[in-house]
PDB file of C-alpha atoms in Angstrom:
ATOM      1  CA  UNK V   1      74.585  96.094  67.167  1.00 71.00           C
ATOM      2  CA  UNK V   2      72.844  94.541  70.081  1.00 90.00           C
ATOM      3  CA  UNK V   3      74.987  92.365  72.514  1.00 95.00           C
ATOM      4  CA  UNK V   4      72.708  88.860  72.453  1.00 97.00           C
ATOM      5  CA  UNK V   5      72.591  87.089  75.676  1.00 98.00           C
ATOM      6  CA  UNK V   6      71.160  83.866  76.742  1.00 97.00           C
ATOM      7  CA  UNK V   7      69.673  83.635  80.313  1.00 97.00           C
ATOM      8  CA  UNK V   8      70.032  80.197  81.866  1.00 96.00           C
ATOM      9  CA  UNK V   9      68.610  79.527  84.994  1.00 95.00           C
ATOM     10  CA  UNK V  10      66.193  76.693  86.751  1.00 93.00           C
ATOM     11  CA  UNK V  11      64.539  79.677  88.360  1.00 93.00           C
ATOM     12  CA  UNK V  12      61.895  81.508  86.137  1.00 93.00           C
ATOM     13  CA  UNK V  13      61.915  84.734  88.519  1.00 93.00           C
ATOM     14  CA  UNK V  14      65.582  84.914  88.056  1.00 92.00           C
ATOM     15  CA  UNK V  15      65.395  84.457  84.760  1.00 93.00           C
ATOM     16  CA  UNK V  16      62.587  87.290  84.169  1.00 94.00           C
ATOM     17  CA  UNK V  17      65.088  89.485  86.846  1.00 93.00           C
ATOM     18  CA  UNK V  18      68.164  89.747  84.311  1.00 93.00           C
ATOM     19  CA  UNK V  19      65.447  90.198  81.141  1.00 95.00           C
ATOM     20  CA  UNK V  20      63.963  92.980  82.399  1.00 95.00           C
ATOM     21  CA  UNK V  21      67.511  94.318  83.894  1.00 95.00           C
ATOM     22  CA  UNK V  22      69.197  93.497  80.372  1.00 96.00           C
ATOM     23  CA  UNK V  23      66.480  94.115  77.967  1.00 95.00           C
ATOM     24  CA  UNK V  24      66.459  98.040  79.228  1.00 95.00           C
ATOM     25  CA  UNK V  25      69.498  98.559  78.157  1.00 95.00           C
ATOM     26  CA  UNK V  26      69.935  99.933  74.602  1.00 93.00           C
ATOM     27  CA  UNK V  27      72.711  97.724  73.480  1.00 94.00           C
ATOM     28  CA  UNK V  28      71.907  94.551  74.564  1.00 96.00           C
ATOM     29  CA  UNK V  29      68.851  92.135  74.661  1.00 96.00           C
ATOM     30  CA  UNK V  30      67.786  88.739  75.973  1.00 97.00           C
ATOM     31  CA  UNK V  31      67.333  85.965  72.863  1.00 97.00           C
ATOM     32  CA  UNK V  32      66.331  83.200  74.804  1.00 97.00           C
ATOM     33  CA  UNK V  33      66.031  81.066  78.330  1.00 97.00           C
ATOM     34  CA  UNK V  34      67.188  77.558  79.149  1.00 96.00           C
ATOM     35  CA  UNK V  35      65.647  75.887  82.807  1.00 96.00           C
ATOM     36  CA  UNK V  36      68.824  73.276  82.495  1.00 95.00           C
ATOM     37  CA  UNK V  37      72.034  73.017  80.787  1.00 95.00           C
ATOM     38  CA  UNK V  38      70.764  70.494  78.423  1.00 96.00           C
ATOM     39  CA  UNK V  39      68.265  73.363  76.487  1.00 96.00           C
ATOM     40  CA  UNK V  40      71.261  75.642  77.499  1.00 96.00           C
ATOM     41  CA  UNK V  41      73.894  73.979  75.078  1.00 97.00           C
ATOM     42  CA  UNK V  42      71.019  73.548  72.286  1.00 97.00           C
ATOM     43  CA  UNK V  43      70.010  77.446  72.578  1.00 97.00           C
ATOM     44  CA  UNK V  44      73.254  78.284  72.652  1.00 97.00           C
ATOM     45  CA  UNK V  45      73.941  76.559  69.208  1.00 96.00           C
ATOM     46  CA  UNK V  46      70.476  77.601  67.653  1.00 96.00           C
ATOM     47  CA  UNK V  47      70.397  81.076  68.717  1.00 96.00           C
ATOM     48  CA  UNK V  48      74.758  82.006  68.607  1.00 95.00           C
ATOM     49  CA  UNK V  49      74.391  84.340  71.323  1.00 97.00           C
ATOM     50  CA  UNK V  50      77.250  86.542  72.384  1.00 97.00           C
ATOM     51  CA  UNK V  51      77.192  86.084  75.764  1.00 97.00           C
ATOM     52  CA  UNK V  52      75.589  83.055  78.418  1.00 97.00           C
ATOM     53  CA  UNK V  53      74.059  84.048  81.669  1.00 96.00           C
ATOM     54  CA  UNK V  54      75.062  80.454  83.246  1.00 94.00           C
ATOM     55  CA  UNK V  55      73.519  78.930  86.486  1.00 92.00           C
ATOM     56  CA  UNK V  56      75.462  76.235  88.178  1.00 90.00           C
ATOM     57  CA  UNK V  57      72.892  74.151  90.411  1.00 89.00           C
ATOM     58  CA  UNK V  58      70.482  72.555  87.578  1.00 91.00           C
ATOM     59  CA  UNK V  59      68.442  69.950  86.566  1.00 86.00           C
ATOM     60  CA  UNK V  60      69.771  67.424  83.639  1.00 86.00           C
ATOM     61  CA  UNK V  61      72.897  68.886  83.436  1.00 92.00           C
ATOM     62  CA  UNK V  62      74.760  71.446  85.701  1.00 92.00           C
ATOM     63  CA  UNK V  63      75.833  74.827  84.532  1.00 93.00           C
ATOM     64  CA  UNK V  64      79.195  73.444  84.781  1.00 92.00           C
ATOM     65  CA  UNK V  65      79.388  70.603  82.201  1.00 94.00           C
ATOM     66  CA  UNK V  66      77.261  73.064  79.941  1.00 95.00           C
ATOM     67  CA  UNK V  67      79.836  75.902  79.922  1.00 94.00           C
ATOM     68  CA  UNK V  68      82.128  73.040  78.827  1.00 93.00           C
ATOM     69  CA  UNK V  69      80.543  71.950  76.331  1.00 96.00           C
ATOM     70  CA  UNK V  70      79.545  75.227  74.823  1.00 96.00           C
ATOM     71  CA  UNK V  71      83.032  76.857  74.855  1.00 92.00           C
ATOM     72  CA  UNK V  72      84.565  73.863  73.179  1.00 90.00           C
ATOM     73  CA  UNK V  73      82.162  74.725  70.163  1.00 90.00           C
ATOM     74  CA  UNK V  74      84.006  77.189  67.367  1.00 86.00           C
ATOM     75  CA  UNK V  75      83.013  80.420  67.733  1.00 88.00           C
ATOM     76  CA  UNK V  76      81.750  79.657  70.773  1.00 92.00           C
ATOM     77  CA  UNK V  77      79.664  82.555  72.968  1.00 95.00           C
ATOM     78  CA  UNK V  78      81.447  83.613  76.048  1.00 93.00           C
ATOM     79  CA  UNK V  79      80.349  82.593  79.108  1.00 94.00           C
ATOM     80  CA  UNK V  80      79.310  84.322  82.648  1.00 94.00           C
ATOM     81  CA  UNK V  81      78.779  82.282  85.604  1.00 91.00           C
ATOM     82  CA  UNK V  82      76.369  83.687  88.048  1.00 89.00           C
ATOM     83  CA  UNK V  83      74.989  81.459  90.943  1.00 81.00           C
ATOM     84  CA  UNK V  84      74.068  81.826  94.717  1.00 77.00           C
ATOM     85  CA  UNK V  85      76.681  79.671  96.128  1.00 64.00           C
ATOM     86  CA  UNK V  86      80.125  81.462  96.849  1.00 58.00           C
ATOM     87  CA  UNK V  87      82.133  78.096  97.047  1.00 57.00           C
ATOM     88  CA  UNK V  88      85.577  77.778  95.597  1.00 54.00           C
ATOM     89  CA  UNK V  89      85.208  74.740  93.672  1.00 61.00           C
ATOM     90  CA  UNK V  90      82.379  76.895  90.927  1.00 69.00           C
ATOM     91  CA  UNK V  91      84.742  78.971  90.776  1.00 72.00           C
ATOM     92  CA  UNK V  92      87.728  76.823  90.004  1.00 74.00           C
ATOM     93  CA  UNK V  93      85.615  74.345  87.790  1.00 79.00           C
ATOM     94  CA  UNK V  94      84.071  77.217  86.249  1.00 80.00           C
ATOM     95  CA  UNK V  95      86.856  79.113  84.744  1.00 78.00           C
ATOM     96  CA  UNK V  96      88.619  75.633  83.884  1.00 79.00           C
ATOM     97  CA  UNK V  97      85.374  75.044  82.199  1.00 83.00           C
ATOM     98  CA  UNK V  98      86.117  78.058  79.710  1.00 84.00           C
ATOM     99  CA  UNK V  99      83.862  80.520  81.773  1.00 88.00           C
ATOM    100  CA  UNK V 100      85.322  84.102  80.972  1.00 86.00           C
ATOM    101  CA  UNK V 101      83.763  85.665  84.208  1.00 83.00           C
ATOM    102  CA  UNK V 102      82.379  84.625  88.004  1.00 83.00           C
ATOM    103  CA  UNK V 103      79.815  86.824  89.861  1.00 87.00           C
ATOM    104  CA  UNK V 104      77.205  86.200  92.490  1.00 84.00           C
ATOM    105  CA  UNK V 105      73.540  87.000  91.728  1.00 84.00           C
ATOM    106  CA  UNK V 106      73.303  89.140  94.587  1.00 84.00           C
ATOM    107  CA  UNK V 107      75.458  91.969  92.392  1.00 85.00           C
ATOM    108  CA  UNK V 108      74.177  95.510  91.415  1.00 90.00           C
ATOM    109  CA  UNK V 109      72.474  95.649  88.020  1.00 92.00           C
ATOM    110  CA  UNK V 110      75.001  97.964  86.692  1.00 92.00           C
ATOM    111  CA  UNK V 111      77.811  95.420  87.230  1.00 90.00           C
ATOM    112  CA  UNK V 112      75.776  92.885  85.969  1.00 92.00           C
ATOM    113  CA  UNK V 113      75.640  94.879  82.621  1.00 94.00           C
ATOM    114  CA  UNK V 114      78.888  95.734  83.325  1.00 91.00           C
ATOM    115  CA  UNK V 115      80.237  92.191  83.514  1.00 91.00           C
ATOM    116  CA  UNK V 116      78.239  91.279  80.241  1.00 95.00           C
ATOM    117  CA  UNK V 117      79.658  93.676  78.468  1.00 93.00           C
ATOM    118  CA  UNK V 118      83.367  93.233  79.301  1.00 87.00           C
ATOM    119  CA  UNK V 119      83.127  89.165  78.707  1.00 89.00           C
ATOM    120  CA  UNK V 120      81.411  90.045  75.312  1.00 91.00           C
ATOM    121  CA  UNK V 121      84.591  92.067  74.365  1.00 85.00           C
ATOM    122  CA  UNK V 122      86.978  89.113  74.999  1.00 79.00           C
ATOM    123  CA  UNK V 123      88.168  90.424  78.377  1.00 77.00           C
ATOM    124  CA  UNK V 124      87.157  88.752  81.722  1.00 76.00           C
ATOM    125  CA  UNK V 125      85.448  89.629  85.005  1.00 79.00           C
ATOM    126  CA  UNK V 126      85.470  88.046  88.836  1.00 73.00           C
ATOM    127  CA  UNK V 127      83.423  88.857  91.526  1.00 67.00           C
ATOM    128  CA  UNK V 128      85.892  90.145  94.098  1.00 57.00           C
ATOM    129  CA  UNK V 129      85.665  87.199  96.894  1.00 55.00           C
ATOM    130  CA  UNK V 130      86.804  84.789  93.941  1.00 55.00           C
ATOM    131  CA  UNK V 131      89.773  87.078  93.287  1.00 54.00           C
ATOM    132  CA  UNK V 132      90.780  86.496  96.587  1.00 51.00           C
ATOM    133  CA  UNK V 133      90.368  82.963  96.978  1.00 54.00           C
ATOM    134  CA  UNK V 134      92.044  82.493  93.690  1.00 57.00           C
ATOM    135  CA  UNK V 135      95.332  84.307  95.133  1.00 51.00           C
ATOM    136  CA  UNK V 136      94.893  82.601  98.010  1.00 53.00           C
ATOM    137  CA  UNK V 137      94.715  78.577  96.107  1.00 55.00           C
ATOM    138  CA  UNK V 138      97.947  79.618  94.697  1.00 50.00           C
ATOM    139  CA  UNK V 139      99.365  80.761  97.848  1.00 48.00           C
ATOM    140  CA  UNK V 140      98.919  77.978  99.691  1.00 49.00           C
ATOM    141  CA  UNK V 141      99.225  75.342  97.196  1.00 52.00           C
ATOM    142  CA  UNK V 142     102.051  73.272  96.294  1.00 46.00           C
ATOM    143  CA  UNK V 143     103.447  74.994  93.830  1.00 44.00           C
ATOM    144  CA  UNK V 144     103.594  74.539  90.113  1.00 43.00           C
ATOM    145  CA  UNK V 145     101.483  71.626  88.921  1.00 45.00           C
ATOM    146  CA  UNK V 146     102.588  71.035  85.467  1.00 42.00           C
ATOM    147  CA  UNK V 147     106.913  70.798  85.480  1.00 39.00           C
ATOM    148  CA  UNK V 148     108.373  72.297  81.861  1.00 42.00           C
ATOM    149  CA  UNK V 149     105.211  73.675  80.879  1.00 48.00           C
ATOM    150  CA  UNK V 150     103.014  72.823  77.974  1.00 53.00           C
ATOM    151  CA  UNK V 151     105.294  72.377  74.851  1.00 52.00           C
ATOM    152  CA  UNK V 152     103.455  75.173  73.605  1.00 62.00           C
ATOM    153  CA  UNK V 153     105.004  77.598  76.004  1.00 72.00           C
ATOM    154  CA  UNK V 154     108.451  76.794  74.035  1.00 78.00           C
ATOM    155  CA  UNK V 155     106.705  78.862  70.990  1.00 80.00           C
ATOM    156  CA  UNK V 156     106.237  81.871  73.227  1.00 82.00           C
ATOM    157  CA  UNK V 157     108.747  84.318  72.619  1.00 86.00           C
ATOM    158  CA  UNK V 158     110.267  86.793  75.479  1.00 86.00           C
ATOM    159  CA  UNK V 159     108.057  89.464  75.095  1.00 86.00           C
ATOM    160  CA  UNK V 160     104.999  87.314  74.741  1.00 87.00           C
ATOM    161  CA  UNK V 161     106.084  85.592  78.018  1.00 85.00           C
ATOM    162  CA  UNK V 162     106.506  88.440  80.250  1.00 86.00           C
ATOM    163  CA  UNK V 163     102.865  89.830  78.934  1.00 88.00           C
ATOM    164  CA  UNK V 164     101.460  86.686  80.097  1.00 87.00           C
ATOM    165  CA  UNK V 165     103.048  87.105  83.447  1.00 83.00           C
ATOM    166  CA  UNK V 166     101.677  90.633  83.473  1.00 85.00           C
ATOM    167  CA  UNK V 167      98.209  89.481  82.490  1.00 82.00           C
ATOM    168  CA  UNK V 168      98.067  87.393  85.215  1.00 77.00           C
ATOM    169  CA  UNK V 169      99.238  89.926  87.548  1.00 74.00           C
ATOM    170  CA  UNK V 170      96.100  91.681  86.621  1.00 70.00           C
ATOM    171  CA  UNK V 171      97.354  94.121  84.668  1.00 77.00           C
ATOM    172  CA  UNK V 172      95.150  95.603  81.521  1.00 78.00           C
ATOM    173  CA  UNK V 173      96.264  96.370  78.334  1.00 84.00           C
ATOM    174  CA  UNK V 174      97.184 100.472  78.835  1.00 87.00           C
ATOM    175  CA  UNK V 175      99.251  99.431  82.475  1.00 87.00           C
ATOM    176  CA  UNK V 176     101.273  96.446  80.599  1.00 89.00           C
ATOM    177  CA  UNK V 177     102.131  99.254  77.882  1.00 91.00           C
ATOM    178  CA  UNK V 178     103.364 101.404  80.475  1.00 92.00           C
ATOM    179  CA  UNK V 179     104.812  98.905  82.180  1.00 91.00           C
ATOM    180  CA  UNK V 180     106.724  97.850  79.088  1.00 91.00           C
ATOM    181  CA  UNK V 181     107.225 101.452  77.268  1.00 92.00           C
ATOM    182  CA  UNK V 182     105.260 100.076  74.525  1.00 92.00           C
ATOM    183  CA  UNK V 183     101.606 100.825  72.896  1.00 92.00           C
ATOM    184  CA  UNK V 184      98.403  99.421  73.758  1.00 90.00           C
ATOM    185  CA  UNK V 185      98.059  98.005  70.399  1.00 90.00           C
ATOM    186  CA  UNK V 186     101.451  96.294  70.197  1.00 92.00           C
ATOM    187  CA  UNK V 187     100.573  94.777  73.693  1.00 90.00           C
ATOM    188  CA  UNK V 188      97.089  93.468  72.022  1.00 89.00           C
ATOM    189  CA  UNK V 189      98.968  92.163  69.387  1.00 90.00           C
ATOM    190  CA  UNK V 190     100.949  90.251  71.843  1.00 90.00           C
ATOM    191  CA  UNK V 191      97.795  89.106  74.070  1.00 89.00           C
ATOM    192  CA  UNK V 192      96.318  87.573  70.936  1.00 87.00           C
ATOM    193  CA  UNK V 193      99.201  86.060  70.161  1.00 89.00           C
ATOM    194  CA  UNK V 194      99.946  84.449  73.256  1.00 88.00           C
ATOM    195  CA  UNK V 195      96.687  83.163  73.433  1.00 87.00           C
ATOM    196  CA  UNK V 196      96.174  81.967  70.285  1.00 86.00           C
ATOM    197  CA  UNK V 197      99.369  79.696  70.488  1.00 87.00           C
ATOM    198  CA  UNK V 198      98.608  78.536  73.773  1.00 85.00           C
ATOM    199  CA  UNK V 199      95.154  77.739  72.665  1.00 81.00           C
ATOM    200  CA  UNK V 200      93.215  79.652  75.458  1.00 80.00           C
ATOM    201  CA  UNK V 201      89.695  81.550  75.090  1.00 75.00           C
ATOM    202  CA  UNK V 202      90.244  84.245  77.600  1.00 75.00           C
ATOM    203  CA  UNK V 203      92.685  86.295  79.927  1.00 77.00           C
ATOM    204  CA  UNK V 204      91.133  84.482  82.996  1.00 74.00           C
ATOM    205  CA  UNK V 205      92.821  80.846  81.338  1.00 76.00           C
ATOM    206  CA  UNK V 206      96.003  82.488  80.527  1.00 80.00           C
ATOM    207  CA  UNK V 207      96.294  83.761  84.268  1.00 77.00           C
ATOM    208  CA  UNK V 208      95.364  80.019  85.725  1.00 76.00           C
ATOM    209  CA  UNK V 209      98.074  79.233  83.495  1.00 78.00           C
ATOM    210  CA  UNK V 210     100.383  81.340  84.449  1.00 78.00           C
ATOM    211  CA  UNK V 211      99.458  80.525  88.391  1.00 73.00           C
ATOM    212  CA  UNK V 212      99.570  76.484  87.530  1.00 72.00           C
ATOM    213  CA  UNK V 213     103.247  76.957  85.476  1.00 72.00           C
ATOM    214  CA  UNK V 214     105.074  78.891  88.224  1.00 69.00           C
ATOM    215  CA  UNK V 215     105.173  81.505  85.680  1.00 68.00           C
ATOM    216  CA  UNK V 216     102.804  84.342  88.171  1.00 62.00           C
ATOM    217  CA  UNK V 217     103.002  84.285  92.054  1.00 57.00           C
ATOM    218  CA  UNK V 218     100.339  85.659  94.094  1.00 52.00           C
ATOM    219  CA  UNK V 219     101.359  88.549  96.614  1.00 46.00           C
ATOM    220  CA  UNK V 220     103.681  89.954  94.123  1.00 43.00           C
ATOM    221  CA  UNK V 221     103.673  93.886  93.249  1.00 36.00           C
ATOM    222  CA  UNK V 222     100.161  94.688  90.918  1.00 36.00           C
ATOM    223  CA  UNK V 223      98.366  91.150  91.892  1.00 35.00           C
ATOM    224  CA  UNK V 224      95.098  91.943  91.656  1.00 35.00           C
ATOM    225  CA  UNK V 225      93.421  90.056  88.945  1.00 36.00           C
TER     226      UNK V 225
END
């Protein structure tokens, strides 16, 4: 079946850009457009697209608050942030926001397909200037922000916690199995798991997690988100 996506931007030439880019592609097509976040987060519900092509800088409401408010929805589509503006806070407000991936507009086509498909799948993807500066909050930030961790991260058992720290290492399923000497499906039963009990969308929330808990430090061997 045909990955759905939802193109949101307040400029109709971009917009038109990523439908003729996506709609050439055999296993995906555009449903819809949205000039603001407002007609965003009613498309979004009408049309239950897979993925969202989000702007940030809109009219009526910002790309932003919209990813908020559509990833708090059940079932909720996942969410790729795409804008012009390379500044640290989008990316930090947009993956708090529940945005599974961060890229610039100026990418290749093929990693803008690319990047829609892996977000559709569950899995997460950052333009590699926000990988850095990501590493580099955590490195020279204070430290943990939240002392004890969520009471939720009590539930975790060892196996499930050492994944996480893994995940945020930037390590995908096959290299945590290796890592571990256990399968890829026992380490996807343990992703789910994780995340499901912590109540996160993505692997891009558990790894902010992990940074904000002390539980992942950036530098250490396999960091690369």
């Amino acid at each position: 079946m045909s990955l759905k996506v939802l193109a949101v931007d307040d400029q109709g030439i971009v917009r038109a850009g990523f439908a003729a880019v996506i709609d050439a592609e055999d296993d995906m097509t555009v449903v819809g457009e949205a000039a603001d976040g407002v007609a965003a987060v009613r498309l979004a519900e009408d049309l239950s697209p897979d993925v969202v092509l989000m702007d940030v800088r809109m009219p009526e409401l910002d790309g932003i608050a919209a990813t908020r408010i559509i990833t708090a929805r059940e079932n909720a589509p996942r969410v790729l942030v795409l804008t012009t503006f390379d500044l640290d806070a989008y990316v930090f407000d947009a993956l708090r926001a529940g945005a599974s991936g961060f890229l610039l507009k100026d990418v290749h086509a093929f990693e803008l397909l690319q990047g829609i498909r892996v977000v559709a799948t569950g899995e997460s993807v950052l333009a590699p200037s926000a990988t850095r500066r990501l590493i580099s909050h955590y490195a020279s930030g204070p430290g943990p922000r939240t002392a004890g961790g969520p009471h939720e991260l009590n539930t975790l058992t060892t196996s499930q916690r050492n994944i996480l720290g893994l995940v945020a290492a930037g390590l995908n399923n096959g290299e945590i199995a290796d890592t571990l000497g256990i399968t890829v499906g026992t380490v996807k039963s343990h992703v789910n798991a994780l995340l499901r009990k912590l109540g996160l969308r993505d692997r891009v929330q558990a790894t902010i997690l992990a940074y904000d808990l002390g539980l992942a430090r950036p530098n250490q061997p396999g960091t690369h988100l």
